[in-house]
CSV table of C-alpha atoms in Angstrom, one decimal:
chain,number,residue,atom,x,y,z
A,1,UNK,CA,-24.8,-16.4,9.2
A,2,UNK,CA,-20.9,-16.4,9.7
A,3,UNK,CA,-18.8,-19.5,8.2
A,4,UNK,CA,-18.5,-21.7,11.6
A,5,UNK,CA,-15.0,-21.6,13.2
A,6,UNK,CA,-12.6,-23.8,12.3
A,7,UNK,CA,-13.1,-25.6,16.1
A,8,UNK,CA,-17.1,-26.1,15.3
A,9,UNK,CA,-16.6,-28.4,12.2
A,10,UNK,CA,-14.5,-31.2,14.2
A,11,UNK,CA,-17.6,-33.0,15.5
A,12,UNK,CA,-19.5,-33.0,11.9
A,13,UNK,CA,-16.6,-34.2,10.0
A,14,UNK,CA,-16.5,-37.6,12.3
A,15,UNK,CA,-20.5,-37.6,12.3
A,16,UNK,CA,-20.4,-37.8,8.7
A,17,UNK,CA,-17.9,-40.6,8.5
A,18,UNK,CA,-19.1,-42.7,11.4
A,19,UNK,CA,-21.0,-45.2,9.1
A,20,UNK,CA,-17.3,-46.5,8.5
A,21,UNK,CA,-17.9,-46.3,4.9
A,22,UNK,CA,-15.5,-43.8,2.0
A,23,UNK,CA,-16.9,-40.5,1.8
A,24,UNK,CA,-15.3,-37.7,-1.0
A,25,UNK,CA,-14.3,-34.1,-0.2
A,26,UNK,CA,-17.1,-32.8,-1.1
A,27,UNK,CA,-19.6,-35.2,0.4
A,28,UNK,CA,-17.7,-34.3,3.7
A,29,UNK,CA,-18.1,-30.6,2.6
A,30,UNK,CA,-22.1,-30.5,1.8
A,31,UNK,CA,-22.6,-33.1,4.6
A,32,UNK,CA,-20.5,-29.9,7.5
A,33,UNK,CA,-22.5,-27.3,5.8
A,34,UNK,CA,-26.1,-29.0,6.3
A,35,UNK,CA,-25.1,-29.9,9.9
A,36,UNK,CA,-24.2,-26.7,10.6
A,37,UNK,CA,-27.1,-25.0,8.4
A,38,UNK,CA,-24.6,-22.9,6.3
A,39,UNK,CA,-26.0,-21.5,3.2
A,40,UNK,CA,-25.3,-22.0,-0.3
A,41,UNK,CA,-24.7,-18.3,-0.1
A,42,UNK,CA,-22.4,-18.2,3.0
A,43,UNK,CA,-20.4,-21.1,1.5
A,44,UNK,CA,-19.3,-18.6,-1.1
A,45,UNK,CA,-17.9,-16.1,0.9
A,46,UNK,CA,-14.0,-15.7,-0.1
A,47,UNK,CA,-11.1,-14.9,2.3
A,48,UNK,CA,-10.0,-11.4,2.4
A,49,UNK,CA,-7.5,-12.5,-0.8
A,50,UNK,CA,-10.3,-13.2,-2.7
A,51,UNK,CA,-8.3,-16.8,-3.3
A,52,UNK,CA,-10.3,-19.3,-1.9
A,53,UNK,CA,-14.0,-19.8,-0.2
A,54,UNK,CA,-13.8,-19.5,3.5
A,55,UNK,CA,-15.9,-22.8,4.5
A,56,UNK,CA,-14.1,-24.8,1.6
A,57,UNK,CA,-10.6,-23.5,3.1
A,58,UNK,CA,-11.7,-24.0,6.9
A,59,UNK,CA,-13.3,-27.5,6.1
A,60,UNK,CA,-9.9,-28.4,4.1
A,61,UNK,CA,-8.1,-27.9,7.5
A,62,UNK,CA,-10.5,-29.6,9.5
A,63,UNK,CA,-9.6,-33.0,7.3
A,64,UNK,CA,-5.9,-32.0,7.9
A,65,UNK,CA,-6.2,-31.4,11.5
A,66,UNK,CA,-8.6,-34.9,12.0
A,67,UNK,CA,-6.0,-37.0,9.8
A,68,UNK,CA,-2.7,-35.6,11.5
A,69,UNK,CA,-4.7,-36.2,15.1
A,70,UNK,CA,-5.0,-40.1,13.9
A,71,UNK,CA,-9.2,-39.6,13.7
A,72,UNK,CA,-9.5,-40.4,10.0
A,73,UNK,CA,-7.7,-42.0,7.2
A,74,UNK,CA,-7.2,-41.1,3.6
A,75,UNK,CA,-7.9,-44.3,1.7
A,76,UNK,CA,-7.0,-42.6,-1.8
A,77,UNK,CA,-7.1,-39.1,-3.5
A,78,UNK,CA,-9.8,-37.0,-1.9
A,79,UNK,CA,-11.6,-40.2,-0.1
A,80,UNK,CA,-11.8,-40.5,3.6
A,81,UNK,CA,-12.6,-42.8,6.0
A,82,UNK,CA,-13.2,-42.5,10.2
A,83,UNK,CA,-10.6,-44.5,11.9
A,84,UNK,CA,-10.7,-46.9,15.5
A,85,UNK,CA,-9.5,-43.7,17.5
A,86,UNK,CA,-12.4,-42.1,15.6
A,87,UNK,CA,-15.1,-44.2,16.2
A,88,UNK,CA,-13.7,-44.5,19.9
A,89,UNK,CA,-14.5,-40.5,20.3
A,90,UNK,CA,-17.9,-40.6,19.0
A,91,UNK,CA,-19.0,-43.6,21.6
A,92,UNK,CA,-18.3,-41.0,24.1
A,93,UNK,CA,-20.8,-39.2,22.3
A,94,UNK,CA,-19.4,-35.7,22.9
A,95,UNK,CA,-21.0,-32.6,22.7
A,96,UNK,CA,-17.6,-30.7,20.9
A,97,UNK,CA,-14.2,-31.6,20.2
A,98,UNK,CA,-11.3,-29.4,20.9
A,99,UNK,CA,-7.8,-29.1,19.7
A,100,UNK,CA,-7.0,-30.0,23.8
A,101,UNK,CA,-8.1,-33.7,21.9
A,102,UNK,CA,-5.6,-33.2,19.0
A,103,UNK,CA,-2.6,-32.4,21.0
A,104,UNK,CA,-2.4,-35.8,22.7
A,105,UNK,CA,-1.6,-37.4,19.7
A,106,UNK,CA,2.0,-37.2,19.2
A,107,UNK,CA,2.2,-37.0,15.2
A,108,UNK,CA,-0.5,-34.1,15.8
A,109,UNK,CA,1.7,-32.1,18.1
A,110,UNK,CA,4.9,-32.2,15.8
A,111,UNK,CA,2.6,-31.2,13.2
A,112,UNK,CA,1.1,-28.3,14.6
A,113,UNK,CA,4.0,-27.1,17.3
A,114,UNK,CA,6.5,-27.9,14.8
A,115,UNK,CA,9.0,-29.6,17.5
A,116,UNK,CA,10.7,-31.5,14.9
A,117,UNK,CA,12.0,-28.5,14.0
A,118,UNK,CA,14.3,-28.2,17.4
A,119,UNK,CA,11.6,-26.0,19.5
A,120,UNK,CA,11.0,-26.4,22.7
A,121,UNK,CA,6.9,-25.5,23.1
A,122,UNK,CA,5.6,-25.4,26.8
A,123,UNK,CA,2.2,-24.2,25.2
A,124,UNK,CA,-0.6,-25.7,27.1
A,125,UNK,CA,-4.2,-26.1,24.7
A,126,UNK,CA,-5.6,-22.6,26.6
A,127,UNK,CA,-2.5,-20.8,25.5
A,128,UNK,CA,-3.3,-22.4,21.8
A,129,UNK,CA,-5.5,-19.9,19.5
A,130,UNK,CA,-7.9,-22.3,17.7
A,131,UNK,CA,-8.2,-21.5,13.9
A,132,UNK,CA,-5.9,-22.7,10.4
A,133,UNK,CA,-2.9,-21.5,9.5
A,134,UNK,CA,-4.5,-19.7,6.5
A,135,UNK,CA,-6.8,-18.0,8.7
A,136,UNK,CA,-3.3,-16.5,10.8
A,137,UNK,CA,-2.3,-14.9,7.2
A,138,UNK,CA,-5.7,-13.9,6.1
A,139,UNK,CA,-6.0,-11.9,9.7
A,140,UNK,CA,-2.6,-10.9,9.9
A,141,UNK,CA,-2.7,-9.4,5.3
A,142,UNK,CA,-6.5,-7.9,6.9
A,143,UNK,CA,-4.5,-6.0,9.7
A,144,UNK,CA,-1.2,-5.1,8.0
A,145,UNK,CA,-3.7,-3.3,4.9
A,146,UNK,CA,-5.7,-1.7,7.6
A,147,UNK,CA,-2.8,0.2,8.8
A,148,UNK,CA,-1.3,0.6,5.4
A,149,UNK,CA,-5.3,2.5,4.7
A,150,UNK,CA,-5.5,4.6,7.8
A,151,UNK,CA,-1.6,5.4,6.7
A,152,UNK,CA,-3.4,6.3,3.1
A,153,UNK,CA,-5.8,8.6,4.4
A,154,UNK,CA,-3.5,10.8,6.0
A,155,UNK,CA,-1.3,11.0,3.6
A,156,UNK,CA,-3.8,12.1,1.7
A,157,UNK,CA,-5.2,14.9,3.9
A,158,UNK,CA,-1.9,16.5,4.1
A,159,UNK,CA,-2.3,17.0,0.1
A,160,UNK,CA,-3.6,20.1,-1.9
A,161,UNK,CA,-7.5,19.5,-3.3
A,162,UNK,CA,-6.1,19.9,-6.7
A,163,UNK,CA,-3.3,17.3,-5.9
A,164,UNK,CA,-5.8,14.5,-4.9
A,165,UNK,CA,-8.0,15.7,-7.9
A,166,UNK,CA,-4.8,14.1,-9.8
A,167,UNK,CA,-4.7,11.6,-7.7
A,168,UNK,CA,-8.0,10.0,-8.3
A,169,UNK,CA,-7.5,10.6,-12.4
A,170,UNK,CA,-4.7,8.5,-11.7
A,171,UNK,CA,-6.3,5.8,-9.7
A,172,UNK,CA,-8.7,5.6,-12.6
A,173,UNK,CA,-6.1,4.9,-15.3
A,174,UNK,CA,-4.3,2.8,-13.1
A,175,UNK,CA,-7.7,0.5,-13.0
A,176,UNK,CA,-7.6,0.2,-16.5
A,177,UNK,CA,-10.3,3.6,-17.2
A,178,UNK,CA,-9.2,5.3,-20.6
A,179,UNK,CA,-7.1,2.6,-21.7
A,180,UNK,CA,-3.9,2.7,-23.5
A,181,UNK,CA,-4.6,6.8,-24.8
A,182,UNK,CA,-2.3,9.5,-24.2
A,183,UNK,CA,-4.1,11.7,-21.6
A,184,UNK,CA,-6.7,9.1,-20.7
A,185,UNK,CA,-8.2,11.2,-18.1
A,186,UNK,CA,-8.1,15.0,-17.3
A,187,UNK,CA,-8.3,17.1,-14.3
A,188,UNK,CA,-10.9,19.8,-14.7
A,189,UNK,CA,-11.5,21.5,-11.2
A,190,UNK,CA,-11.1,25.5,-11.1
A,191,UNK,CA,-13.5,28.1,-11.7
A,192,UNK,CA,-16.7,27.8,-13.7
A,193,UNK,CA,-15.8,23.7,-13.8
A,194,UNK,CA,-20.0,23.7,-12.4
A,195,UNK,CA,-19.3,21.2,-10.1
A,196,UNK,CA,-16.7,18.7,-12.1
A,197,UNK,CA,-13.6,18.1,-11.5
A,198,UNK,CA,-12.1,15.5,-13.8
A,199,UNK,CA,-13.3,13.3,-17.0
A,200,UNK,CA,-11.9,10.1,-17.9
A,201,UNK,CA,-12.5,8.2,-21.3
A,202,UNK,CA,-14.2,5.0,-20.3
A,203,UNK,CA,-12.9,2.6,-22.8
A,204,UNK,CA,-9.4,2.4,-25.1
A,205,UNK,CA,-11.3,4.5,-28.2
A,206,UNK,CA,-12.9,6.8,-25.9
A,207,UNK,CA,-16.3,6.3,-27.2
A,208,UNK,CA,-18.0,7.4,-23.5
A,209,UNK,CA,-16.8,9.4,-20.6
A,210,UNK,CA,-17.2,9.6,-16.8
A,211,UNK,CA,-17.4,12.4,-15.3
A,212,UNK,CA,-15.8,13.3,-11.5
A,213,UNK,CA,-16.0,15.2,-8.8
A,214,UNK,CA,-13.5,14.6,-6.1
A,215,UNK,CA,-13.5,16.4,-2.6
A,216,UNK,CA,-10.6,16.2,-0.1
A,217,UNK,CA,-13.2,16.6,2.7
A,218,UNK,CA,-12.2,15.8,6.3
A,219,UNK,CA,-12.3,11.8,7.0
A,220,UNK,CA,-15.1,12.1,9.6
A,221,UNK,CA,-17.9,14.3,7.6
A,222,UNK,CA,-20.9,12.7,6.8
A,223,UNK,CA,-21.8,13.6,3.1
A,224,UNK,CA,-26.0,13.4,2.6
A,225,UNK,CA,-28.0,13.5,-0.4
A,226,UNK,CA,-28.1,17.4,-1.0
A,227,UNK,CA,-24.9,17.2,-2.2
A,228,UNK,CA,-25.3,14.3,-4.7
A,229,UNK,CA,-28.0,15.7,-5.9
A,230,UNK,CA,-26.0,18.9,-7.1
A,231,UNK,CA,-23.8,16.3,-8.8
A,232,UNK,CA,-26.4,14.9,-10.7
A,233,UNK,CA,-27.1,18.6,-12.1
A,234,UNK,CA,-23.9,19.3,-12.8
A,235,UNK,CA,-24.1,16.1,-15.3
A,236,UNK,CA,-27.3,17.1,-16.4
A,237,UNK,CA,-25.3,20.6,-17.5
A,238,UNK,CA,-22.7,18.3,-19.1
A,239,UNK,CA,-25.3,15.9,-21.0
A,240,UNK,CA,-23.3,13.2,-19.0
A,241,UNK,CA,-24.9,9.8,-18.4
A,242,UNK,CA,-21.8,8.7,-16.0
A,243,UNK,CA,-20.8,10.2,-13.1
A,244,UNK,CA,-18.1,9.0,-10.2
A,245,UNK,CA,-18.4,11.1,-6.9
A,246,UNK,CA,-15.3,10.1,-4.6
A,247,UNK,CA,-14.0,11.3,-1.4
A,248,UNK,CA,-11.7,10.7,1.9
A,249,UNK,CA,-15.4,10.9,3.7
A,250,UNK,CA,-18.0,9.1,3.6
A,251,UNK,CA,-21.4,9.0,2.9
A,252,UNK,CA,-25.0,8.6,4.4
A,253,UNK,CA,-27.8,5.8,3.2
A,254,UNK,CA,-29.6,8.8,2.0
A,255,UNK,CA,-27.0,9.6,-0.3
A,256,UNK,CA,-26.4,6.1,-1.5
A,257,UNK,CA,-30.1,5.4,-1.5
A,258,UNK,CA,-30.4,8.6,-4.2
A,259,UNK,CA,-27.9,8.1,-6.3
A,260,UNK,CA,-29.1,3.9,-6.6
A,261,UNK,CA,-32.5,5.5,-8.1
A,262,UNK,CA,-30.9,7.3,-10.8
A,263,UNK,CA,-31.9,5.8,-14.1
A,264,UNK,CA,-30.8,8.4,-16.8
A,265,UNK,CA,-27.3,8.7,-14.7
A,266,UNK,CA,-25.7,6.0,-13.2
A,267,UNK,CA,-23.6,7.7,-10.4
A,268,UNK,CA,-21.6,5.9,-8.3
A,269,UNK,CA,-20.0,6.8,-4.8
A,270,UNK,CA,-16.5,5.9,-3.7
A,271,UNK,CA,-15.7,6.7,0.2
A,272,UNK,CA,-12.3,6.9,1.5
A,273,UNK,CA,-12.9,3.5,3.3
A,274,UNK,CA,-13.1,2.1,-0.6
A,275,UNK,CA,-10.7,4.6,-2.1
A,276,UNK,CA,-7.1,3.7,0.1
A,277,UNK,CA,-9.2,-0.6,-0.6
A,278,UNK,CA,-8.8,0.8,-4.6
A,279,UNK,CA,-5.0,2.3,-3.7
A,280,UNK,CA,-3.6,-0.9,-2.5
A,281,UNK,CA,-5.1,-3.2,-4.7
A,282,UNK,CA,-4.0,-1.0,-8.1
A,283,UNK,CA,-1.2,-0.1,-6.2
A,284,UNK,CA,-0.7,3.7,-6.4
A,285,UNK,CA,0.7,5.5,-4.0
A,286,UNK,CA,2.5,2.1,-2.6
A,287,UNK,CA,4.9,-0.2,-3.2
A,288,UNK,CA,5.4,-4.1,-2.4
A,289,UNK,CA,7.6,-4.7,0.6
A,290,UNK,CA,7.3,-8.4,0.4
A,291,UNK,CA,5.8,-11.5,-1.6
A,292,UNK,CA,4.6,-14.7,0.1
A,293,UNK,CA,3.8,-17.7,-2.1
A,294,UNK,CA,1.2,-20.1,-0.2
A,295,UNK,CA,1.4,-23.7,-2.1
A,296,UNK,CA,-0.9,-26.5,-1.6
A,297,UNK,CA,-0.6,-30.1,-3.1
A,298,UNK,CA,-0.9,-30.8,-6.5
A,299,UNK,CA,-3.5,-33.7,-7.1
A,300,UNK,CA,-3.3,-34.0,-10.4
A,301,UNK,CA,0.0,-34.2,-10.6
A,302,UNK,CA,-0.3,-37.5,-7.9
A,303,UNK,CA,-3.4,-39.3,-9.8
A,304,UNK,CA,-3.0,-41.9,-12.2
Protein backbone atom coordinates (compact mmCIF):
# COMPACT_ATOMS: atom_id res chain seq x y z
CA UNK A 1 0.00 0.00 0.00
CA UNK A 2 0.86 3.82 -0.15
CA UNK A 3 2.34 5.64 3.07
CA UNK A 4 -1.23 7.30 4.45
CA UNK A 5 -1.49 11.06 3.88
CA UNK A 6 -0.28 13.28 6.20
CA UNK A 7 -4.30 14.17 7.10
CA UNK A 8 -4.99 10.20 7.84
CA UNK A 9 -2.43 9.98 10.74
CA UNK A 10 -4.11 12.87 12.95
CA UNK A 11 -6.80 10.61 14.57
CA UNK A 12 -4.17 7.64 15.42
CA UNK A 13 -1.67 9.86 16.94
CA UNK A 14 -4.47 11.06 19.73
CA UNK A 15 -5.81 7.27 19.79
CA UNK A 16 -2.48 6.18 20.88
CA UNK A 17 -2.01 8.79 23.58
CA UNK A 18 -5.55 8.85 24.92
CA UNK A 19 -4.62 6.59 27.96
CA UNK A 20 -3.08 9.97 29.29
CA UNK A 21 0.14 8.23 29.89
CA UNK A 22 4.05 9.29 28.10
CA UNK A 23 4.46 7.61 24.97
CA UNK A 24 8.19 7.83 22.80
CA UNK A 25 8.48 8.73 19.07
CA UNK A 26 8.67 5.64 18.12
CA UNK A 27 5.95 4.03 20.20
CA UNK A 28 3.69 6.81 18.51
CA UNK A 29 5.34 5.68 15.14
CA UNK A 30 4.82 1.62 15.34
CA UNK A 31 1.49 2.40 17.26
CA UNK A 32 0.25 4.91 13.41
CA UNK A 33 1.62 2.27 11.31
CA UNK A 34 -0.45 -0.84 13.04
CA UNK A 35 -3.60 1.35 13.01
CA UNK A 36 -3.22 2.12 9.70
CA UNK A 37 -1.81 -1.50 8.61
CA UNK A 38 1.39 -0.04 7.04
CA UNK A 39 3.98 -2.52 6.38
CA UNK A 40 7.33 -2.90 7.70
CA UNK A 41 8.16 -2.73 3.99
CA UNK A 42 6.07 0.42 3.13
CA UNK A 43 7.54 2.17 6.21
CA UNK A 44 10.84 2.12 4.33
CA UNK A 45 10.00 3.79 1.49
CA UNK A 46 12.35 7.11 1.13
CA UNK A 47 11.27 10.48 -0.20
CA UNK A 48 12.27 11.20 -3.71
CA UNK A 49 15.81 12.63 -1.98
CA UNK A 50 16.41 9.42 -0.74
CA UNK A 51 16.96 11.55 2.83
CA UNK A 52 14.46 10.35 4.94
CA UNK A 53 11.58 7.52 5.22
CA UNK A 54 8.30 8.79 3.99
CA UNK A 55 6.02 7.51 7.10
CA UNK A 56 8.86 8.53 9.67
CA UNK A 57 8.96 12.10 7.88
CA UNK A 58 4.97 12.35 7.61
CA UNK A 59 4.45 10.96 11.19
CA UNK A 60 7.21 13.64 12.39
CA UNK A 61 4.86 16.39 11.10
CA UNK A 62 1.86 14.90 12.36
CA UNK A 63 3.44 15.42 16.12
CA UNK A 64 4.41 18.99 14.93
CA UNK A 65 1.07 19.84 13.54
CA UNK A 66 -0.90 18.06 16.91
CA UNK A 67 1.56 20.05 19.36
CA UNK A 68 1.38 23.55 17.48
CA UNK A 69 -2.67 22.92 17.31
CA UNK A 70 -2.52 22.66 21.39
CA UNK A 71 -3.61 18.54 21.12
CA UNK A 72 -0.48 17.15 22.73
CA UNK A 73 2.34 18.15 24.85
CA UNK A 74 6.01 17.31 24.84
CA UNK A 75 6.83 16.37 28.42
CA UNK A 76 10.69 15.98 27.51
CA UNK A 77 12.99 14.91 24.47
CA UNK A 78 11.06 12.70 22.17
CA UNK A 79 8.07 11.95 24.94
CA UNK A 80 4.56 12.97 24.33
CA UNK A 81 1.63 13.18 26.14
CA UNK A 82 -2.41 14.03 24.89
CA UNK A 83 -3.49 17.19 26.37
CA UNK A 84 -7.34 18.52 27.88
CA UNK A 85 -8.06 19.97 24.21
CA UNK A 86 -7.04 16.42 23.19
CA UNK A 87 -8.87 14.32 25.24
CA UNK A 88 -11.86 16.88 24.61
CA UNK A 89 -11.66 15.82 20.68
CA UNK A 90 -11.69 12.25 21.09
CA UNK A 91 -15.05 12.39 23.47
CA UNK A 92 -16.58 13.49 20.36
CA UNK A 93 -15.41 10.45 19.09
CA UNK A 94 -14.70 11.57 15.50
CA UNK A 95 -14.48 9.70 12.55
CA UNK A 96 -11.26 12.09 11.08
CA UNK A 97 -9.68 15.13 11.94
CA UNK A 98 -8.87 17.85 9.63
CA UNK A 99 -6.50 20.72 9.44
CA UNK A 100 -10.23 22.90 9.42
CA UNK A 101 -9.64 21.66 13.48
CA UNK A 102 -5.97 22.99 13.58
CA UNK A 103 -6.65 26.37 12.26
CA UNK A 104 -8.81 27.46 15.12
CA UNK A 105 -6.13 27.40 17.42
CA UNK A 106 -4.42 30.65 17.15
CA UNK A 107 -0.65 29.53 17.88
CA UNK A 108 -1.46 26.85 14.97
CA UNK A 109 -2.42 29.44 12.44
CA UNK A 110 0.70 31.75 13.02
CA UNK A 111 2.60 28.61 12.68
CA UNK A 112 1.33 27.35 9.62
CA UNK A 113 0.14 30.80 7.73
CA UNK A 114 3.06 32.49 8.95
CA UNK A 115 1.07 35.89 10.00
CA UNK A 116 3.62 36.82 12.39
CA UNK A 117 5.54 37.40 9.56
CA UNK A 118 3.33 40.69 8.47
CA UNK A 119 0.90 38.58 5.92
CA UNK A 120 -2.28 39.12 5.66
CA UNK A 121 -3.87 35.25 4.78
CA UNK A 122 -7.70 35.28 3.88
CA UNK A 123 -7.20 31.37 3.15
CA UNK A 124 -10.14 29.48 4.27
CA UNK A 125 -9.30 25.45 5.32
CA UNK A 126 -10.78 24.35 1.45
CA UNK A 127 -8.33 26.72 -0.05
CA UNK A 128 -5.56 24.94 2.38
CA UNK A 129 -3.69 21.91 0.54
CA UNK A 130 -3.28 19.31 3.34
CA UNK A 131 0.26 17.68 3.39
CA UNK A 132 3.94 18.79 5.33
CA UNK A 133 6.13 21.23 4.27
CA UNK A 134 8.65 18.56 3.27
CA UNK A 135 6.23 16.97 1.19
CA UNK A 136 5.81 20.79 -0.84
CA UNK A 137 9.70 20.41 -1.61
CA UNK A 138 9.80 16.73 -2.30
CA UNK A 139 6.81 17.36 -5.03
CA UNK A 140 8.01 20.47 -6.15
CA UNK A 141 12.51 18.77 -6.51
CA UNK A 142 10.00 15.59 -8.28
CA UNK A 143 8.53 18.14 -10.85
CA UNK A 144 11.46 20.61 -11.40
CA UNK A 145 13.74 17.04 -12.34
CA UNK A 146 10.95 15.93 -14.46
CA UNK A 147 11.19 18.80 -16.64
CA UNK A 148 14.92 19.13 -16.32
CA UNK A 149 14.59 14.95 -17.89
CA UNK A 150 12.14 15.49 -20.63
CA UNK A 151 14.64 18.74 -21.29
CA UNK A 152 17.55 15.73 -21.31
CA UNK A 153 16.02 13.70 -23.77
CA UNK A 154 15.72 16.15 -26.34
CA UNK A 155 18.76 17.41 -26.06
CA UNK A 156 19.88 14.28 -26.62
CA UNK A 157 17.91 13.42 -29.82
CA UNK A 158 19.25 16.41 -31.50
CA UNK A 159 22.83 14.71 -31.00
CA UNK A 160 24.89 12.49 -33.57
CA UNK A 161 24.68 8.48 -32.57
CA UNK A 162 28.43 8.65 -32.22
CA UNK A 163 28.05 11.79 -29.88
CA UNK A 164 25.70 10.10 -27.40
CA UNK A 165 27.99 6.88 -27.75
CA UNK A 166 30.42 9.44 -25.87
CA UNK A 167 28.05 10.54 -23.89
CA UNK A 168 27.14 7.34 -22.18
CA UNK A 169 31.21 6.41 -21.77
CA UNK A 170 31.13 9.56 -19.97
CA UNK A 171 28.12 8.96 -17.78
CA UNK A 172 29.99 5.81 -16.83
CA UNK A 173 33.15 7.45 -15.59
CA UNK A 174 31.30 10.02 -14.17
CA UNK A 175 29.66 7.12 -11.77
CA UNK A 176 32.82 6.05 -10.71
CA UNK A 177 33.22 3.00 -13.79
CA UNK A 178 37.04 2.78 -14.69
CA UNK A 179 38.28 4.60 -11.90
CA UNK A 180 41.01 7.10 -11.66
CA UNK A 181 42.80 5.59 -15.37
CA UNK A 182 43.57 7.67 -18.13
CA UNK A 183 41.05 6.53 -20.87
CA UNK A 184 38.81 4.66 -18.44
CA UNK A 185 36.37 3.91 -21.06
CA UNK A 186 36.43 3.87 -24.96
CA UNK A 187 34.01 4.42 -27.65
CA UNK A 188 34.11 1.49 -30.11
CA UNK A 189 31.00 1.88 -32.51
CA UNK A 190 31.86 1.88 -36.48
CA UNK A 191 32.13 -0.77 -38.85
CA UNK A 192 32.82 -4.42 -37.92
CA UNK A 193 32.45 -3.17 -33.99
CA UNK A 194 29.74 -6.67 -34.19
CA UNK A 195 27.28 -5.02 -32.24
CA UNK A 196 29.49 -3.00 -29.44
CA UNK A 197 29.89 0.16 -29.15
CA UNK A 198 31.99 1.16 -26.08
CA UNK A 199 34.05 -0.75 -23.23
CA UNK A 200 34.62 0.58 -19.88
CA UNK A 201 37.22 -0.88 -17.23
CA UNK A 202 34.99 -1.85 -14.30
CA UNK A 203 37.25 -1.18 -11.51
CA UNK A 204 40.54 1.37 -10.85
CA UNK A 205 43.16 -1.61 -12.08
CA UNK A 206 41.05 -2.64 -14.86
CA UNK A 207 40.96 -6.24 -13.96
CA UNK A 208 37.16 -6.70 -15.84
CA UNK A 209 35.34 -4.85 -18.46
CA UNK A 210 31.81 -4.02 -19.53
CA UNK A 211 30.88 -4.00 -22.58
CA UNK A 212 28.10 -1.35 -24.36
CA UNK A 213 26.00 -0.89 -26.80
CA UNK A 214 24.25 2.36 -26.99
CA UNK A 215 21.36 3.34 -29.51
CA UNK A 216 20.04 6.94 -29.96
CA UNK A 217 16.64 5.37 -30.95
CA UNK A 218 13.56 7.48 -31.01
CA UNK A 219 11.98 8.08 -27.24
CA UNK A 220 8.76 6.28 -28.11
CA UNK A 221 10.07 2.80 -29.65
CA UNK A 222 9.53 -0.18 -27.81
CA UNK A 223 12.78 -2.32 -27.87
CA UNK A 224 11.80 -6.40 -27.44
CA UNK A 225 13.84 -9.25 -26.79
CA UNK A 226 15.21 -9.97 -30.41
CA UNK A 227 17.28 -7.27 -30.02
CA UNK A 228 18.89 -8.15 -26.67
CA UNK A 229 19.37 -11.31 -27.64
CA UNK A 230 21.82 -10.17 -30.55
CA UNK A 231 23.54 -8.33 -27.68
CA UNK A 232 24.08 -11.25 -25.77
CA UNK A 233 25.97 -12.76 -29.02
CA UNK A 234 27.82 -10.06 -29.66
CA UNK A 235 29.39 -10.73 -25.96
CA UNK A 236 29.51 -14.15 -26.60
CA UNK A 237 31.94 -12.98 -29.81
CA UNK A 238 33.77 -10.81 -27.26
CA UNK A 239 34.15 -13.64 -24.46
CA UNK A 240 32.48 -10.87 -22.30
CA UNK A 241 30.70 -11.77 -19.09
CA UNK A 242 29.23 -8.00 -18.70
CA UNK A 243 27.27 -6.26 -20.85
CA UNK A 244 25.27 -2.67 -20.47
CA UNK A 245 22.55 -2.11 -23.17
CA UNK A 246 21.35 1.66 -22.84
CA UNK A 247 19.13 3.83 -24.82
CA UNK A 248 16.69 7.11 -25.03
CA UNK A 249 13.79 4.18 -25.54
CA UNK A 250 12.63 1.89 -23.70
CA UNK A 251 12.19 -1.50 -23.36
CA UNK A 252 9.47 -4.32 -23.22
CA UNK A 253 8.98 -7.11 -20.13
CA UNK A 254 10.11 -9.53 -22.70
CA UNK A 255 13.28 -7.86 -22.98
CA UNK A 256 13.91 -7.32 -19.35
CA UNK A 257 12.49 -10.71 -18.57
CA UNK A 258 15.49 -12.20 -21.03
CA UNK A 259 18.18 -10.50 -20.19
CA UNK A 260 17.17 -11.27 -15.92
CA UNK A 261 17.77 -15.15 -17.08
CA UNK A 262 21.15 -14.67 -18.27
CA UNK A 263 23.49 -16.49 -15.97
CA UNK A 264 26.90 -16.68 -17.91
CA UNK A 265 26.28 -12.75 -18.84
CA UNK A 266 24.80 -10.40 -16.58
CA UNK A 267 23.32 -7.77 -18.96
CA UNK A 268 21.70 -4.95 -17.70
CA UNK A 269 19.28 -2.45 -19.48
CA UNK A 270 19.24 1.32 -18.93
CA UNK A 271 16.12 3.25 -20.66
CA UNK A 272 16.06 6.86 -21.21
CA UNK A 273 13.51 7.16 -18.31
CA UNK A 274 16.71 5.87 -16.10
CA UNK A 275 19.40 7.42 -18.19
CA UNK A 276 18.41 11.59 -17.92
CA UNK A 277 17.57 9.87 -13.57
CA UNK A 278 21.64 8.77 -14.04
CA UNK A 279 22.42 12.51 -15.81
CA UNK A 280 21.11 14.53 -13.03
CA UNK A 281 22.15 12.67 -10.21
CA UNK A 282 26.08 12.33 -11.56
CA UNK A 283 25.51 15.48 -13.00
CA UNK A 284 26.59 15.50 -16.63
CA UNK A 285 25.22 17.45 -18.99
CA UNK A 286 23.89 19.89 -16.04
CA UNK A 287 24.75 22.25 -13.81
CA UNK A 288 23.35 23.31 -10.18
CA UNK A 289 21.27 26.45 -10.30
CA UNK A 290 20.62 26.46 -6.69
CA UNK A 291 21.26 24.82 -3.20
CA UNK A 292 18.61 24.49 -0.39
CA UNK A 293 19.75 23.33 3.08
CA UNK A 294 16.66 21.78 5.05
CA UNK A 295 17.73 21.70 8.95
CA UNK A 296 15.87 20.03 11.67
CA UNK A 297 16.67 20.24 15.44
CA UNK A 298 19.55 18.86 16.93
CA UNK A 299 18.64 16.58 19.98
CA UNK A 300 21.64 15.69 21.02
CA UNK A 301 22.89 18.74 21.17
CA UNK A 302 19.67 19.75 23.77
CA UNK A 303 19.97 16.42 26.05
CA UNK A 304 21.73 16.24 29.14
Amino acid sequence: MVVPKLEKMYLPLLECLKDGKEHTSKEINDFIANYLEVSDEDRMELLPSGNMEIFRSRATWTRTYLKKAGLIKSTSRGIFVISEDGKKILQNEPESIGLELFLKNETFREFYLGKKSGKKDNSTPSDIIEGTPQDSLEEAFQKINSDLADELLSEIMELSPTFFERLVVKLLENIGYGGSLVNAGEVVGKSGDEGIDGIIREDKLGFDLIYIQAKRWDIGTTIGRPEIQKFVGALAGQGATKGLFITTAKFSKDAHDYAKKQHTTKVVLVDGQLLTKLMIEHNLGVSIENTYEVKRIDSDFFSD
